[in-house]
């Protein structure tokens, strides 16, 4: 393979940056849907963000400190594991939405602040919207946000694995 894609895949630092930027975009999109479009996330939606937050932090540190090829390979391994975790969470959540898997028992919203009394509790119960993990808040081309997260994470997993393969081949060819 030649051209820009080959150059991208040949440089672990560029791959690390790409994975970090895509995770940042996914988190930005999640916050946009939540804060601008007012689509409240369920428990599983929030859990799906955790791997991306970890990726953003790791890629930032790696781009600053990971100068050696071996350390960059280690970072790509961790990124691949994080993307596998994210893919699994996305598939599970999409499966819950489609009724393929049972959702967690506690997936019904975020905890409300403690009520001062019965009147406050009643008011909270009347105004709090419970977000179910079984209902997709939004779909595009038949996939929910959980499904799109699974696909994006799977793509990033593939990028990390291709980068690992290429970096390992380069290490094998380099003099000891």
PDB file of C-alpha atoms in Angstrom:
ATOM      1  CA  UNK A   1       0.000   0.000   0.000  1.00  0.00           C
ATOM      2  CA  UNK A   2       1.285   3.448  -0.871  1.00  0.00           C
ATOM      3  CA  UNK A   3       0.064   6.967  -0.373  1.00  0.00           C
ATOM      4  CA  UNK A   4      -1.337   8.828   2.634  1.00  0.00           C
ATOM      5  CA  UNK A   5      -2.991   5.758   4.173  1.00  0.00           C
ATOM      6  CA  UNK A   6       0.288   3.838   4.109  1.00  0.00           C
ATOM      7  CA  UNK A   7       2.149   6.727   5.726  1.00  0.00           C
ATOM      8  CA  UNK A   8      -0.532   6.972   8.416  1.00  0.00           C
ATOM      9  CA  UNK A   9      -0.405   3.244   9.174  1.00  0.00           C
ATOM     10  CA  UNK A  10       3.398   3.265   9.216  1.00  0.00           C
ATOM     11  CA  UNK A  11       3.655   5.872  11.981  1.00  0.00           C
ATOM     12  CA  UNK A  12       2.456   4.725  15.429  1.00  0.00           C
ATOM     13  CA  UNK A  13       2.346   8.305  16.733  1.00  0.00           C
ATOM     14  CA  UNK A  14      -0.046   9.322  13.954  1.00  0.00           C
ATOM     15  CA  UNK A  15      -2.244   6.311  14.674  1.00  0.00           C
ATOM     16  CA  UNK A  16      -2.248   7.133  18.369  1.00  0.00           C
ATOM     17  CA  UNK A  17      -3.254  10.709  17.520  1.00  0.00           C
ATOM     18  CA  UNK A  18      -5.970   9.511  15.119  1.00  0.00           C
ATOM     19  CA  UNK A  19      -7.489   7.171  17.702  1.00  0.00           C
ATOM     20  CA  UNK A  20      -7.411   9.932  20.324  1.00  0.00           C
ATOM     21  CA  UNK A  21      -9.010  12.484  17.991  1.00  0.00           C
ATOM     22  CA  UNK A  22     -11.805  10.127  16.943  1.00  0.00           C
ATOM     23  CA  UNK A  23     -12.521   9.274  20.592  1.00  0.00           C
ATOM     24  CA  UNK A  24     -12.570  12.993  21.372  1.00  0.00           C
ATOM     25  CA  UNK A  25     -15.042  13.532  18.515  1.00  0.00           C
ATOM     26  CA  UNK A  26     -17.244  10.690  19.785  1.00  0.00           C
ATOM     27  CA  UNK A  27     -17.299  12.169  23.290  1.00  0.00           C
ATOM     28  CA  UNK A  28     -17.988  15.612  21.818  1.00  0.00           C
ATOM     29  CA  UNK A  29     -20.888  14.135  19.871  1.00  0.00           C
ATOM     30  CA  UNK A  30     -22.266  12.454  22.982  1.00  0.00           C
ATOM     31  CA  UNK A  31     -22.119  15.728  24.900  1.00  0.00           C
ATOM     32  CA  UNK A  32     -23.742  17.548  21.952  1.00  0.00           C
ATOM     33  CA  UNK A  33     -26.656  15.108  21.942  1.00  0.00           C
ATOM     34  CA  UNK A  34     -26.977  15.452  25.706  1.00  0.00           C
ATOM     35  CA  UNK A  35     -26.523  19.194  26.204  1.00  0.00           C
ATOM     36  CA  UNK A  36     -27.772  20.700  22.938  1.00  0.00           C
ATOM     37  CA  UNK A  37     -30.377  18.201  21.755  1.00  0.00           C
ATOM     38  CA  UNK A  38     -31.415  17.305  25.326  1.00  0.00           C
ATOM     39  CA  UNK A  39     -31.208  13.538  24.812  1.00  0.00           C
ATOM     40  CA  UNK A  40     -30.507  12.320  28.322  1.00  0.00           C
ATOM     41  CA  UNK A  41     -28.150   9.348  28.524  1.00  0.00           C
ATOM     42  CA  UNK A  42     -29.023   6.146  30.321  1.00  0.00           C
ATOM     43  CA  UNK A  43     -26.632   4.240  32.563  1.00  0.00           C
ATOM     44  CA  UNK A  44     -25.215   2.189  29.672  1.00  0.00           C
ATOM     45  CA  UNK A  45     -24.751   5.333  27.568  1.00  0.00           C
ATOM     46  CA  UNK A  46     -22.627   6.817  30.330  1.00  0.00           C
ATOM     47  CA  UNK A  47     -20.650   3.586  30.745  1.00  0.00           C
ATOM     48  CA  UNK A  48     -19.835   3.601  27.019  1.00  0.00           C
ATOM     49  CA  UNK A  49     -18.015   6.892  27.484  1.00  0.00           C
ATOM     50  CA  UNK A  50     -15.465   5.477  29.955  1.00  0.00           C
ATOM     51  CA  UNK A  51     -13.181   3.795  27.384  1.00  0.00           C
ATOM     52  CA  UNK A  52     -13.146   6.963  25.273  1.00  0.00           C
ATOM     53  CA  UNK A  53     -12.221   9.131  28.269  1.00  0.00           C
ATOM     54  CA  UNK A  54      -9.375   6.701  28.999  1.00  0.00           C
ATOM     55  CA  UNK A  55      -8.279   6.812  25.336  1.00  0.00           C
ATOM     56  CA  UNK A  56      -8.240  10.620  25.341  1.00  0.00           C
ATOM     57  CA  UNK A  57      -6.069  10.710  28.464  1.00  0.00           C
ATOM     58  CA  UNK A  58      -3.735   7.947  27.306  1.00  0.00           C
ATOM     59  CA  UNK A  59      -3.244   9.367  23.820  1.00  0.00           C
ATOM     60  CA  UNK A  60      -2.530  12.821  25.208  1.00  0.00           C
ATOM     61  CA  UNK A  61       0.146  11.427  27.537  1.00  0.00           C
ATOM     62  CA  UNK A  62       1.536   9.154  24.829  1.00  0.00           C
ATOM     63  CA  UNK A  63       1.896  11.963  22.323  1.00  0.00           C
ATOM     64  CA  UNK A  64       3.821  13.974  24.900  1.00  0.00           C
ATOM     65  CA  UNK A  65       5.997  11.244  26.430  1.00  0.00           C
ATOM     66  CA  UNK A  66       6.075   8.096  24.240  1.00  0.00           C
ATOM     67  CA  UNK A  67       9.133   8.640  22.066  1.00  0.00           C
ATOM     68  CA  UNK A  68      10.430   5.067  21.764  1.00  0.00           C
ATOM     69  CA  UNK A  69       8.881   2.660  19.268  1.00  0.00           C
ATOM     70  CA  UNK A  70       8.459  -0.001  21.972  1.00  0.00           C
ATOM     71  CA  UNK A  71       6.514   2.368  24.214  1.00  0.00           C
ATOM     72  CA  UNK A  72       4.337   3.389  21.270  1.00  0.00           C
ATOM     73  CA  UNK A  73       3.601  -0.286  20.629  1.00  0.00           C
ATOM     74  CA  UNK A  74       2.629  -0.715  24.283  1.00  0.00           C
ATOM     75  CA  UNK A  75       0.276   2.267  23.957  1.00  0.00           C
ATOM     76  CA  UNK A  76      -1.282   0.747  20.821  1.00  0.00           C
ATOM     77  CA  UNK A  77      -1.862  -2.507  22.732  1.00  0.00           C
ATOM     78  CA  UNK A  78      -3.675  -0.642  25.509  1.00  0.00           C
ATOM     79  CA  UNK A  79      -5.659   1.359  22.932  1.00  0.00           C
ATOM     80  CA  UNK A  80      -6.682  -1.873  21.197  1.00  0.00           C
ATOM     81  CA  UNK A  81      -7.880  -3.280  24.528  1.00  0.00           C
ATOM     82  CA  UNK A  82      -9.826  -0.092  25.295  1.00  0.00           C
ATOM     83  CA  UNK A  83     -11.457  -0.158  21.859  1.00  0.00           C
ATOM     84  CA  UNK A  84     -12.345  -3.842  22.303  1.00  0.00           C
ATOM     85  CA  UNK A  85     -13.993  -2.894  25.621  1.00  0.00           C
ATOM     86  CA  UNK A  86     -15.832  -0.010  23.951  1.00  0.00           C
ATOM     87  CA  UNK A  87     -16.980  -2.240  21.084  1.00  0.00           C
ATOM     88  CA  UNK A  88     -18.293  -4.796  23.568  1.00  0.00           C
ATOM     89  CA  UNK A  89     -20.183  -2.148  25.532  1.00  0.00           C
ATOM     90  CA  UNK A  90     -21.709  -0.753  22.336  1.00  0.00           C
ATOM     91  CA  UNK A  91     -22.777  -4.194  21.079  1.00  0.00           C
ATOM     92  CA  UNK A  92     -24.253  -5.045  24.485  1.00  0.00           C
ATOM     93  CA  UNK A  93     -26.181  -1.762  24.717  1.00  0.00           C
ATOM     94  CA  UNK A  94     -27.473  -2.043  21.143  1.00  0.00           C
ATOM     95  CA  UNK A  95     -28.491  -5.622  21.939  1.00  0.00           C
ATOM     96  CA  UNK A  96     -30.389  -4.409  25.003  1.00  0.00           C
ATOM     97  CA  UNK A  97     -32.171  -1.831  22.841  1.00  0.00           C
ATOM     98  CA  UNK A  98     -33.133  -4.518  20.298  1.00  0.00           C
ATOM     99  CA  UNK A  99     -34.271  -6.902  23.060  1.00  0.00           C
ATOM    100  CA  UNK A 100     -31.502  -9.424  22.336  1.00  0.00           C
ATOM    101  CA  UNK A 101     -29.901  -9.082  25.780  1.00  0.00           C
ATOM    102  CA  UNK A 102     -31.411  -8.309  29.164  1.00  0.00           C
ATOM    103  CA  UNK A 103     -30.347  -4.907  30.436  1.00  0.00           C
ATOM    104  CA  UNK A 104     -28.938  -4.275  33.889  1.00  0.00           C
ATOM    105  CA  UNK A 105     -31.472  -4.207  36.706  1.00  0.00           C
ATOM    106  CA  UNK A 106     -30.445  -0.719  37.775  1.00  0.00           C
ATOM    107  CA  UNK A 107     -30.724   0.884  34.337  1.00  0.00           C
ATOM    108  CA  UNK A 108     -33.465   3.404  34.815  1.00  0.00           C
ATOM    109  CA  UNK A 109     -31.897   6.791  35.331  1.00  0.00           C
ATOM    110  CA  UNK A 110     -29.441   8.659  37.448  1.00  0.00           C
ATOM    111  CA  UNK A 111     -29.848   9.013  41.206  1.00  0.00           C
ATOM    112  CA  UNK A 112     -31.754  12.086  42.305  1.00  0.00           C
ATOM    113  CA  UNK A 113     -30.514  14.305  45.118  1.00  0.00           C
ATOM    114  CA  UNK A 114     -31.800  13.396  48.554  1.00  0.00           C
ATOM    115  CA  UNK A 115     -35.252  14.798  49.232  1.00  0.00           C
ATOM    116  CA  UNK A 116     -35.731  16.981  52.304  1.00  0.00           C
ATOM    117  CA  UNK A 117     -39.152  15.499  52.956  1.00  0.00           C
ATOM    118  CA  UNK A 118     -42.123  13.704  51.483  1.00  0.00           C
ATOM    119  CA  UNK A 119     -43.235  16.782  49.518  1.00  0.00           C
ATOM    120  CA  UNK A 120     -39.802  17.148  47.925  1.00  0.00           C
ATOM    121  CA  UNK A 121     -39.739  13.447  47.099  1.00  0.00           C
ATOM    122  CA  UNK A 122     -43.155  13.632  45.423  1.00  0.00           C
ATOM    123  CA  UNK A 123     -42.077  16.671  43.397  1.00  0.00           C
ATOM    124  CA  UNK A 124     -38.890  14.876  42.289  1.00  0.00           C
ATOM    125  CA  UNK A 125     -40.881  11.816  41.248  1.00  0.00           C
ATOM    126  CA  UNK A 126     -43.233  13.951  39.160  1.00  0.00           C
ATOM    127  CA  UNK A 127     -40.504  15.937  37.392  1.00  0.00           C
ATOM    128  CA  UNK A 128     -37.765  13.326  36.923  1.00  0.00           C
ATOM    129  CA  UNK A 129     -37.674  11.597  33.551  1.00  0.00           C
ATOM    130  CA  UNK A 130     -36.397   8.047  33.820  1.00  0.00           C
ATOM    131  CA  UNK A 131     -34.091   7.076  30.952  1.00  0.00           C
ATOM    132  CA  UNK A 132     -34.394   3.424  30.041  1.00  0.00           C
ATOM    133  CA  UNK A 133     -31.502   1.468  28.536  1.00  0.00           C
ATOM    134  CA  UNK A 134     -33.967  -0.461  26.386  1.00  0.00           C
ATOM    135  CA  UNK A 135     -35.172   2.524  24.354  1.00  0.00           C
ATOM    136  CA  UNK A 136     -32.924   4.161  21.770  1.00  0.00           C
ATOM    137  CA  UNK A 137     -33.219   7.936  22.091  1.00  0.00           C
ATOM    138  CA  UNK A 138     -32.202   8.461  18.453  1.00  0.00           C
ATOM    139  CA  UNK A 139     -31.502   6.337  15.397  1.00  0.00           C
ATOM    140  CA  UNK A 140     -29.728   7.016  12.118  1.00  0.00           C
ATOM    141  CA  UNK A 141     -29.909   4.484   9.277  1.00  0.00           C
ATOM    142  CA  UNK A 142     -31.506   2.047  11.711  1.00  0.00           C
ATOM    143  CA  UNK A 143     -28.696   2.169  14.262  1.00  0.00           C
ATOM    144  CA  UNK A 144     -28.854   3.820  17.658  1.00  0.00           C
ATOM    145  CA  UNK A 145     -25.997   5.831  19.103  1.00  0.00           C
ATOM    146  CA  UNK A 146     -24.898   2.653  20.903  1.00  0.00           C
ATOM    147  CA  UNK A 147     -24.712   0.838  17.575  1.00  0.00           C
ATOM    148  CA  UNK A 148     -22.757   3.662  15.958  1.00  0.00           C
ATOM    149  CA  UNK A 149     -20.379   3.702  18.927  1.00  0.00           C
ATOM    150  CA  UNK A 150     -19.841  -0.042  18.485  1.00  0.00           C
ATOM    151  CA  UNK A 151     -19.018   0.426  14.781  1.00  0.00           C
ATOM    152  CA  UNK A 152     -16.715   3.395  15.395  1.00  0.00           C
ATOM    153  CA  UNK A 153     -14.945   1.549  18.213  1.00  0.00           C
ATOM    154  CA  UNK A 154     -14.565  -1.540  16.034  1.00  0.00           C
ATOM    155  CA  UNK A 155     -12.984   0.638  13.351  1.00  0.00           C
ATOM    156  CA  UNK A 156     -10.585   2.142  15.886  1.00  0.00           C
ATOM    157  CA  UNK A 157      -9.765  -1.352  17.149  1.00  0.00           C
ATOM    158  CA  UNK A 158      -8.873  -2.330  13.571  1.00  0.00           C
ATOM    159  CA  UNK A 159      -6.691   0.776  13.217  1.00  0.00           C
ATOM    160  CA  UNK A 160      -4.841  -0.044  16.452  1.00  0.00           C
ATOM    161  CA  UNK A 161      -4.324  -3.669  15.393  1.00  0.00           C
ATOM    162  CA  UNK A 162      -3.048  -2.670  11.939  1.00  0.00           C
ATOM    163  CA  UNK A 163      -0.690  -0.221  13.585  1.00  0.00           C
ATOM    164  CA  UNK A 164       0.541  -2.938  15.935  1.00  0.00           C
ATOM    165  CA  UNK A 165       1.156  -5.310  13.053  1.00  0.00           C
ATOM    166  CA  UNK A 166       3.087  -2.705  11.087  1.00  0.00           C
ATOM    167  CA  UNK A 167       5.099  -1.547  14.107  1.00  0.00           C
ATOM    168  CA  UNK A 168       5.976  -5.141  15.033  1.00  0.00           C
ATOM    169  CA  UNK A 169       7.126  -5.832  11.464  1.00  0.00           C
ATOM    170  CA  UNK A 170       9.332  -2.737  11.570  1.00  0.00           C
ATOM    171  CA  UNK A 171      10.845  -3.866  14.892  1.00  0.00           C
ATOM    172  CA  UNK A 172      11.608  -7.290  13.402  1.00  0.00           C
ATOM    173  CA  UNK A 173      13.433  -5.672  10.475  1.00  0.00           C
ATOM    174  CA  UNK A 174      15.424  -3.192  12.564  1.00  0.00           C
ATOM    175  CA  UNK A 175      18.943  -4.123  13.714  1.00  0.00           C
ATOM    176  CA  UNK A 176      19.192  -5.210  17.341  1.00  0.00           C
TER     177      UNK A 176
END
